[in-house]
Tab-separated table of C-alpha atoms and ligand atoms in Angstrom:
chain	number	residue	atom	x	y	z
A	27	UNK	CA	148.067	65.186	252.451
A	28	UNK	CA	145.540	63.541	250.227
A	29	UNK	CA	141.947	63.941	251.528
A	30	UNK	CA	140.152	60.693	252.341
A	31	UNK	CA	138.285	59.312	249.355
A	32	UNK	CA	134.821	57.911	249.238
A	33	UNK	CA	135.091	54.139	248.782
A	34	UNK	CA	133.121	54.307	245.526
A	35	UNK	CA	134.375	56.736	242.954
A	36	UNK	CA	134.232	57.142	239.224
A	37	UNK	CA	136.820	57.790	236.583
A	38	UNK	CA	136.972	61.554	236.797
A	39	UNK	CA	138.984	61.578	239.990
A	40	UNK	CA	140.035	57.946	239.648
A	41	UNK	CA	141.062	57.649	243.265
A	42	UNK	CA	143.802	60.217	243.059
A	43	UNK	CA	142.044	63.477	243.542
A	44	UNK	CA	145.223	65.470	243.851
A	45	UNK	CA	146.848	64.266	240.595
A	46	UNK	CA	150.072	64.956	242.436
A	47	UNK	CA	151.970	62.592	240.194
A	48	UNK	CA	151.110	64.475	237.023
A	49	UNK	CA	153.069	67.666	237.515
A	50	UNK	CA	155.335	68.086	240.539
A	51	UNK	CA	155.236	71.883	240.406
A	52	UNK	CA	151.471	71.903	240.543
A	53	UNK	CA	149.384	72.802	243.580
A	54	UNK	CA	149.081	69.882	245.992
A	55	UNK	CA	145.385	69.377	245.437
A	56	UNK	CA	144.224	69.571	241.888
A	57	UNK	CA	140.490	69.361	241.625
A	58	UNK	CA	137.947	67.910	239.290
A	59	UNK	CA	134.738	69.792	239.922
A	60	UNK	CA	131.190	70.478	238.834
A	61	UNK	CA	128.803	73.388	239.268
A	62	UNK	CA	125.636	72.521	241.115
A	63	UNK	CA	122.321	74.272	240.513
A	64	UNK	CA	120.023	72.046	242.528
A	65	UNK	CA	120.332	68.729	244.276
A	66	UNK	CA	117.990	66.058	242.919
A	67	UNK	CA	119.410	62.671	243.945
A	68	UNK	CA	120.716	61.651	240.510
A	69	UNK	CA	122.823	64.804	240.347
A	70	UNK	CA	124.335	64.377	243.802
A	71	UNK	CA	124.957	60.682	243.137
A	72	UNK	CA	127.065	61.587	240.114
A	73	UNK	CA	128.698	64.503	241.919
A	74	UNK	CA	129.722	62.348	244.868
A	75	UNK	CA	130.983	59.530	242.686
A	76	UNK	CA	132.905	61.538	240.100
A	77	UNK	CA	134.053	64.877	241.493
A	78	UNK	CA	136.067	66.231	244.400
A	79	UNK	CA	135.057	69.871	244.060
A	80	UNK	CA	131.794	71.730	243.719
A	81	UNK	CA	130.861	75.282	242.703
A	82	UNK	CA	127.500	76.917	243.429
A	83	UNK	CA	126.069	77.703	239.985
A	84	UNK	CA	123.943	80.502	241.474
A	85	UNK	CA	123.565	80.141	245.244
A	86	UNK	CA	126.535	82.327	246.245
A	87	UNK	CA	125.788	85.211	243.894
A	88	UNK	CA	125.007	88.485	245.634
A	89	UNK	CA	121.345	88.584	244.591
A	90	UNK	CA	120.877	85.135	246.089
A	91	UNK	CA	122.677	85.961	249.362
A	92	UNK	CA	121.411	89.470	250.120
A	93	UNK	CA	118.326	90.244	248.004
A	94	UNK	CA	117.520	93.283	250.106
A	95	UNK	CA	119.989	95.234	252.185
A	96	UNK	CA	121.050	93.445	255.391
A	97	UNK	CA	118.535	90.664	254.763
A	98	UNK	CA	120.460	87.469	254.069
A	99	UNK	CA	119.451	84.144	252.637
A	100	UNK	CA	122.165	81.587	253.283
A	101	UNK	CA	120.069	78.433	253.041
A	102	UNK	CA	121.074	77.195	249.574
A	103	UNK	CA	124.736	78.147	249.936
A	104	UNK	CA	124.921	76.514	253.375
A	105	UNK	CA	123.393	73.309	251.995
A	106	UNK	CA	126.029	73.164	249.293
A	107	UNK	CA	128.914	73.807	251.701
A	108	UNK	CA	127.552	71.223	254.149
A	109	UNK	CA	127.082	68.678	251.368
A	110	UNK	CA	130.658	69.209	250.244
A	111	UNK	CA	132.001	68.812	253.790
A	112	UNK	CA	130.070	65.583	254.239
A	113	UNK	CA	131.467	64.126	251.005
A	114	UNK	CA	135.093	65.253	251.099
A	115	UNK	CA	134.554	67.748	248.314
A	116	UNK	CA	136.269	71.114	248.122
A	117	UNK	CA	134.172	74.215	247.413
A	118	UNK	CA	134.954	76.929	244.848
A	119	UNK	CA	133.208	80.143	245.861
A	120	UNK	CA	131.432	81.936	242.994
A	121	UNK	CA	131.272	84.951	242.852
A	122	UNK	CA	131.720	88.173	244.846
A	123	UNK	CA	132.137	91.156	242.514
A	124	UNK	CA	130.274	90.993	239.211
A	125	UNK	CA	128.287	93.300	236.950
A	126	UNK	CA	125.397	90.820	236.862
A	127	UNK	CA	123.048	88.993	239.246
A	128	UNK	CA	123.431	91.687	241.864
A	129	UNK	CA	120.524	92.766	244.019
A	130	UNK	CA	119.057	96.038	242.777
A	131	UNK	CA	119.748	98.017	245.929
A	132	UNK	CA	123.488	98.782	245.466
A	133	UNK	CA	122.843	100.307	242.014
A	134	UNK	CA	119.578	102.025	242.912
A	135	UNK	CA	120.638	103.516	246.211
A	136	UNK	CA	122.452	106.498	244.687
A	137	UNK	CA	125.429	105.762	246.927
A	138	UNK	CA	128.628	107.808	246.896
A	139	UNK	CA	131.904	106.093	245.961
A	140	UNK	CA	132.869	105.907	249.609
A	141	UNK	CA	129.519	104.359	250.596
A	142	UNK	CA	129.744	101.874	247.733
A	143	UNK	CA	133.250	100.878	248.830
A	144	UNK	CA	131.918	100.200	252.309
A	145	UNK	CA	129.002	98.183	250.889
A	146	UNK	CA	131.275	96.108	248.670
A	147	UNK	CA	133.737	95.444	251.485
A	148	UNK	CA	130.923	94.366	253.796
A	149	UNK	CA	129.645	91.955	251.133
A	150	UNK	CA	133.104	90.422	250.734
A	151	UNK	CA	133.731	90.285	254.496
A	152	UNK	CA	130.361	88.688	255.150
A	153	UNK	CA	130.537	85.989	252.481
A	154	UNK	CA	134.166	85.044	253.157
A	155	UNK	CA	133.593	85.283	256.893
A	156	UNK	CA	130.637	82.914	256.884
A	157	UNK	CA	132.581	80.210	255.068
A	158	UNK	CA	135.973	80.940	256.576
A	159	UNK	CA	138.279	77.963	256.114
A	160	UNK	CA	135.651	76.030	254.128
A	161	UNK	CA	136.322	77.328	250.625
A	162	UNK	CA	139.587	76.608	248.839
A	163	UNK	CA	139.221	79.172	246.065
A	164	UNK	CA	136.975	82.186	245.477
A	165	UNK	CA	136.121	83.853	242.202
A	166	UNK	CA	136.483	87.288	243.758
A	167	UNK	CA	136.131	89.343	240.577
A	168	UNK	CA	134.088	87.977	237.691
A	169	UNK	CA	133.954	89.127	234.057
A	170	UNK	CA	135.622	92.509	234.581
A	171	UNK	CA	136.817	92.886	230.982
A	172	UNK	CA	135.401	93.876	227.610
A	173	UNK	CA	136.327	91.867	224.521
A	174	UNK	CA	138.850	94.544	223.470
A	175	UNK	CA	140.777	94.176	226.748
A	176	UNK	CA	139.486	97.332	228.399
A	177	UNK	CA	137.726	97.220	231.751
A	178	UNK	CA	133.978	96.619	231.592
A	179	UNK	CA	131.935	99.637	232.588
A	180	UNK	CA	130.112	98.043	235.521
A	181	UNK	CA	128.694	99.761	238.572
A	182	UNK	CA	132.040	99.061	240.288
A	183	UNK	CA	134.267	100.333	237.497
A	184	UNK	CA	132.037	103.355	236.910
A	185	UNK	CA	131.820	104.519	240.498
A	186	UNK	CA	135.026	103.165	242.058
A	187	UNK	CA	137.454	103.072	239.122
A	188	UNK	CA	139.643	100.099	238.231
A	189	UNK	CA	141.156	100.093	241.750
A	190	UNK	CA	138.099	98.114	242.850
A	191	UNK	CA	139.786	94.908	241.664
A	192	UNK	CA	142.824	95.337	243.920
A	193	UNK	CA	140.646	96.450	246.818
A	194	UNK	CA	138.327	93.454	246.478
A	195	UNK	CA	141.297	91.069	246.523
A	196	UNK	CA	142.889	92.798	249.532
A	197	UNK	CA	139.624	92.791	251.468
A	198	UNK	CA	139.062	89.154	250.600
A	199	UNK	CA	142.509	88.136	251.807
A	200	UNK	CA	142.016	90.106	255.040
A	201	UNK	CA	138.651	88.398	255.655
A	202	UNK	CA	140.043	84.880	255.132
A	203	UNK	CA	143.686	84.306	254.217
A	204	UNK	CA	143.154	80.635	253.353
A	205	UNK	CA	141.346	80.560	249.971
A	206	UNK	CA	143.108	81.190	246.700
A	207	UNK	CA	141.668	84.413	245.283
A	208	UNK	CA	140.804	84.442	241.593
A	209	UNK	CA	139.855	86.708	238.748
A	210	UNK	CA	137.495	84.724	236.511
A	211	UNK	CA	136.377	85.489	232.954
A	212	UNK	CA	135.152	84.070	229.629
A	213	UNK	CA	136.681	84.385	226.148
A	214	UNK	CA	140.127	84.637	227.737
A	215	UNK	CA	141.154	81.079	226.841
A	216	UNK	CA	142.854	82.234	223.632
A	217	UNK	CA	145.741	84.625	223.343
A	218	UNK	CA	143.625	87.621	222.344
A	219	UNK	CA	142.916	91.263	223.209
A	220	UNK	CA	140.790	90.332	226.203
A	221	UNK	CA	143.314	87.942	227.720
A	222	UNK	CA	146.038	90.551	227.025
A	223	UNK	CA	144.072	93.102	229.074
A	224	UNK	CA	143.731	90.638	231.932
A	225	UNK	CA	147.377	89.589	231.668
A	226	UNK	CA	148.500	93.208	231.984
A	227	UNK	CA	146.275	93.789	234.991
A	228	UNK	CA	147.435	90.556	236.648
A	229	UNK	CA	151.061	91.574	236.187
A	230	UNK	CA	150.398	95.001	237.688
A	231	UNK	CA	148.507	93.559	240.655
A	232	UNK	CA	151.294	91.098	241.414
A	233	UNK	CA	153.917	93.859	241.145
A	234	UNK	CA	151.889	95.839	243.699
A	235	UNK	CA	151.753	92.891	246.080
A	236	UNK	CA	147.987	92.445	245.711
A	237	UNK	CA	146.843	88.972	246.851
A	238	UNK	CA	145.840	87.619	243.459
A	239	UNK	CA	146.451	83.874	243.374
A	240	UNK	CA	144.732	82.522	240.309
A	241	UNK	CA	143.003	83.072	236.992
A	242	UNK	CA	139.782	81.243	236.193
A	243	UNK	CA	139.257	80.439	232.536
A	244	UNK	CA	135.529	79.788	232.208
A	245	UNK	CA	135.867	77.815	228.950
A	246	UNK	CA	132.336	77.991	227.537
A	247	UNK	CA	133.134	76.517	224.120
A	248	UNK	CA	131.346	75.736	220.858
A	249	UNK	CA	131.957	72.216	219.558
A	250	UNK	CA	135.020	71.979	217.308
A	251	UNK	CA	136.155	75.511	218.084
A	252	UNK	CA	138.712	75.317	220.860
A	253	UNK	CA	141.307	78.056	220.439
A	254	UNK	CA	144.648	76.635	219.318
A	255	UNK	CA	146.535	79.103	221.533
A	256	UNK	CA	144.817	77.929	224.724
A	257	UNK	CA	147.666	76.010	226.331
A	258	UNK	CA	150.288	78.672	225.576
A	259	UNK	CA	147.918	81.327	226.864
A	260	UNK	CA	147.310	79.507	230.157
A	261	UNK	CA	151.036	79.006	230.464
A	262	UNK	CA	151.830	82.710	230.261
A	263	UNK	CA	149.581	83.287	233.285
A	264	UNK	CA	151.096	80.309	235.077
A	265	UNK	CA	154.544	81.734	234.332
A	266	UNK	CA	153.571	84.792	236.397
A	267	UNK	CA	153.322	82.415	239.366
A	268	UNK	CA	149.522	82.279	239.274
A	269	UNK	CA	147.343	79.203	239.508
A	270	UNK	CA	145.236	78.605	236.424
A	271	UNK	CA	141.942	76.717	236.521
A	272	UNK	CA	139.230	75.859	234.068
A	273	UNK	CA	136.214	76.996	236.047
A	274	UNK	CA	133.063	76.577	233.923
A	275	UNK	CA	133.779	74.110	231.139
A	276	UNK	CA	131.009	73.200	228.712
A	277	UNK	CA	130.928	72.566	224.959
A	278	UNK	CA	127.685	73.475	223.234
A	279	UNK	CA	126.390	71.814	220.093
A	280	UNK	CA	123.804	72.985	217.527
A	281	UNK	CA	120.706	70.858	218.128
A	282	UNK	CA	119.975	68.133	217.348
A	283	UNK	CA	123.482	66.857	218.097
A	284	UNK	CA	124.832	64.309	215.583
A	285	UNK	CA	127.032	61.405	216.656
A	286	UNK	CA	129.956	63.088	214.856
A	287	UNK	CA	129.406	66.232	216.915
A	288	UNK	CA	129.191	64.222	220.140
A	289	UNK	CA	132.513	62.583	219.216
A	290	UNK	CA	134.064	65.978	218.478
A	291	UNK	CA	132.716	67.246	221.794
A	292	UNK	CA	134.481	64.374	223.547
A	293	UNK	CA	137.751	65.381	221.882
A	294	UNK	CA	137.132	68.991	222.918
A	295	UNK	CA	136.621	68.017	226.579
A	296	UNK	CA	139.832	66.012	226.470
A	297	UNK	CA	141.845	68.735	224.752
A	298	UNK	CA	140.584	71.517	227.029
A	299	UNK	CA	141.465	69.438	230.087
A	300	UNK	CA	144.900	68.536	228.712
A	301	UNK	CA	145.517	72.212	227.937
A	302	UNK	CA	145.139	72.970	231.632
A	303	UNK	CA	146.882	69.895	233.023
A	304	UNK	CA	149.796	70.523	230.679
A	305	UNK	CA	150.522	73.769	232.492
A	306	UNK	CA	152.504	73.602	235.748
A	307	UNK	CA	150.130	75.557	237.976
A	308	UNK	CA	146.844	74.120	236.727
A	309	UNK	CA	144.769	73.751	239.906
A	310	UNK	CA	141.769	71.971	238.431
A	311	UNK	CA	138.969	71.640	235.931
A	312	UNK	CA	135.332	72.352	236.770
A	313	UNK	CA	132.430	71.604	234.420
A	314	UNK	CA	129.469	73.997	234.466
A	315	UNK	CA	126.894	71.418	235.443
A	316	UNK	CA	126.617	67.667	235.204
A	317	UNK	CA	123.628	66.829	233.049
A	318	UNK	CA	122.122	68.429	229.946
A	319	UNK	CA	118.874	68.412	231.920
A	320	UNK	CA	120.187	71.429	233.859
A	321	UNK	CA	122.358	73.690	231.736
A	322	UNK	CA	122.310	77.419	231.135
A	323	UNK	CA	123.091	76.880	227.421
A	324	UNK	CA	119.677	76.354	225.734
A	325	UNK	CA	118.192	79.356	227.556
A	326	UNK	CA	120.991	81.645	226.381
A	327	UNK	CA	122.085	80.274	222.981
A	328	UNK	CA	118.958	79.540	221.009
A	329	UNK	CA	119.303	76.306	219.025
A	330	UNK	CA	122.275	75.035	221.048
A	331	UNK	CA	122.413	72.444	223.807
A	332	UNK	CA	123.886	69.075	224.829
A	333	UNK	CA	126.872	70.892	226.361
A	334	UNK	CA	127.627	68.689	229.389
A	335	UNK	CA	129.149	65.222	229.990
A	336	UNK	CA	125.843	63.536	230.914
A	337	UNK	CA	122.649	63.509	228.880
A	338	UNK	CA	119.270	64.488	230.277
A	339	UNK	CA	118.698	60.932	231.536
A	340	UNK	CA	122.032	60.885	233.396
A	341	UNK	CA	123.702	58.637	230.849
A	342	UNK	CA	127.415	59.297	230.310
A	343	UNK	CA	128.007	60.801	226.854
A	344	UNK	CA	131.229	60.417	224.854
A	345	UNK	CA	132.220	63.722	226.492
A	346	UNK	CA	132.479	61.906	229.830
A	347	UNK	CA	135.178	59.656	228.408
A	348	UNK	CA	136.964	62.643	226.869
A	349	UNK	CA	136.986	64.408	230.225
A	350	UNK	CA	138.119	61.256	231.965
A	351	UNK	CA	140.931	60.701	229.445
A	352	UNK	CA	142.032	64.315	229.866
A	353	UNK	CA	142.071	64.027	233.661
A	354	UNK	CA	143.903	60.688	233.670
A	355	UNK	CA	146.644	61.095	231.093
A	356	UNK	CA	148.503	57.944	232.088
A	357	UNK	CA	145.375	55.753	232.059
B	26	G3I	O1	116.177	82.908	241.226
B	26	G3I	C1	115.241	83.307	240.208
B	26	G3I	C2	113.896	82.743	240.521
B	26	G3I	O2	113.404	83.327	241.705
B	26	G3I	C3	112.953	83.041	239.337
B	26	G3I	O3	111.722	82.401	239.552
B	26	G3I	C4	113.539	82.524	238.029
B	26	G3I	C5	112.674	82.897	236.827
B	26	G3I	O4	113.464	83.026	235.670
B	26	G3I	O5	114.804	83.107	237.856
B	26	G3I	C6	115.723	82.759	238.891
B	26	G3I	O6	116.961	83.324	238.629
B	26	G3I	C7	117.692	82.747	237.580
B	26	G3I	C8	118.983	82.189	238.168
B	26	G3I	O7	119.792	81.692	237.113
B	26	G3I	C9	118.756	81.074	239.181
B	26	G3I	O8	118.129	80.001	238.557
B	26	G3I	C10	117.986	83.803	236.564
B	26	G3I	O9	116.782	84.206	235.926
B	26	G3I	C11	118.963	83.274	235.536
B	26	G3I	O10	119.367	84.367	234.717
B	26	G3I	C12	120.182	82.718	236.226
B	26	G3I	O11	121.049	82.239	235.237
B	26	G3I	C13	122.370	81.939	235.661
B	26	G3I	C14	123.340	82.958	235.066
B	26	G3I	O12	124.662	82.604	235.395
B	26	G3I	C15	123.136	84.341	235.621
B	26	G3I	O13	123.414	84.374	236.991
B	26	G3I	C16	122.714	80.543	235.152
B	26	G3I	O14	121.880	79.586	235.818
B	26	G3I	C17	124.190	80.241	235.430
B	26	G3I	O15	124.545	79.047	234.796
B	26	G3I	C18	125.036	81.360	234.846
B	26	G3I	O16	126.373	81.115	235.192
B	26	G3I	C19	127.327	82.033	234.648
B	26	G3I	C20	128.424	82.203	235.666
B	26	G3I	O17	127.892	82.595	236.915
B	26	G3I	C21	129.467	83.198	235.190
B	26	G3I	N1	129.956	82.831	233.875
B	26	G3I	C22	128.957	82.583	232.863
B	26	G3I	C23	127.958	81.543	233.337
B	26	G3I	C24	126.927	81.240	232.276
B	26	G3I	O18	126.145	82.374	231.994
């Protein structure tokens, strides 16, 4: 059943947040989402008007939740989950098992493999348990692959071996059977060595009956450089029976952005969105922030910026229209 809609909504969900009419084989509730870093009123106004899903940009990462062992800080994550519940928004959980933004204690504690397994399971149990029934999809394993398709040598891979992925998914499903459990990564949008590595793992996990339900394609793009194989690549994962979602879409531009680049960016937002919606099991598209005022891009890619659909003054950029056109193909 379609969730109740706020009486005032923008074009990005256009009053039909499930897009059920677009692709009959698709999941019943396709989502248009945004990552949220903080909650100044202009951001939440846009979020509530335009989106029906929200991801915590940082608040659910392990270092935020449990900075020192057994000492939890749920405040920011709780606020986000409560905000979503109050505004009929779904929540994507992000992220449980990652090589980055972990507290220092799991790596520094000189734990045995068995102790580390117990620690990781407790983390997964605790986070899923706290938000049981309130999160529709979790990025359980994040960025587990190298560019050549091999497994990244993280703390988890190094100490636990590649079986940590299956274990994390099984533990997650045992803690809360309701959310769709995802593997999420970047630079896997194209048909390339990295997406091949993930594809092979996904196939193996499914053959073993591991509760893997979806693949998150982060989709951090450079303007004008969307991979031409994106749709076919998403489809091969969908053909395995998995959901596919764009989980962190942004399109960065060398600064200062020209009007031609802003127009190209709009096309890129539209094409990326169409590439997902054109695949039967596309479950949604999430943008990695709302406004260029709060974006990870300038701090990481020197000289780049303007990656999101709204400018720093909360004005809709051409990218907003591109995203809207992509989400509403019959409009
Ligand atoms: O929380 C500390 C704060 O106490 C301190 O004062 C401040 C000083 O720099 O740092 C704060 O932590 C920062 C954190 O964001 C929260 O703001 C980290 O330094 C900063 O590295 C961190 O960046 C985030 C990054 O992930 C690493 O976790 C970005 O905001 C976030 O956009 C980015 O998101 C990732 C996805 O999770 C996974 N995919 C890639 C994507 C982009 O890198």
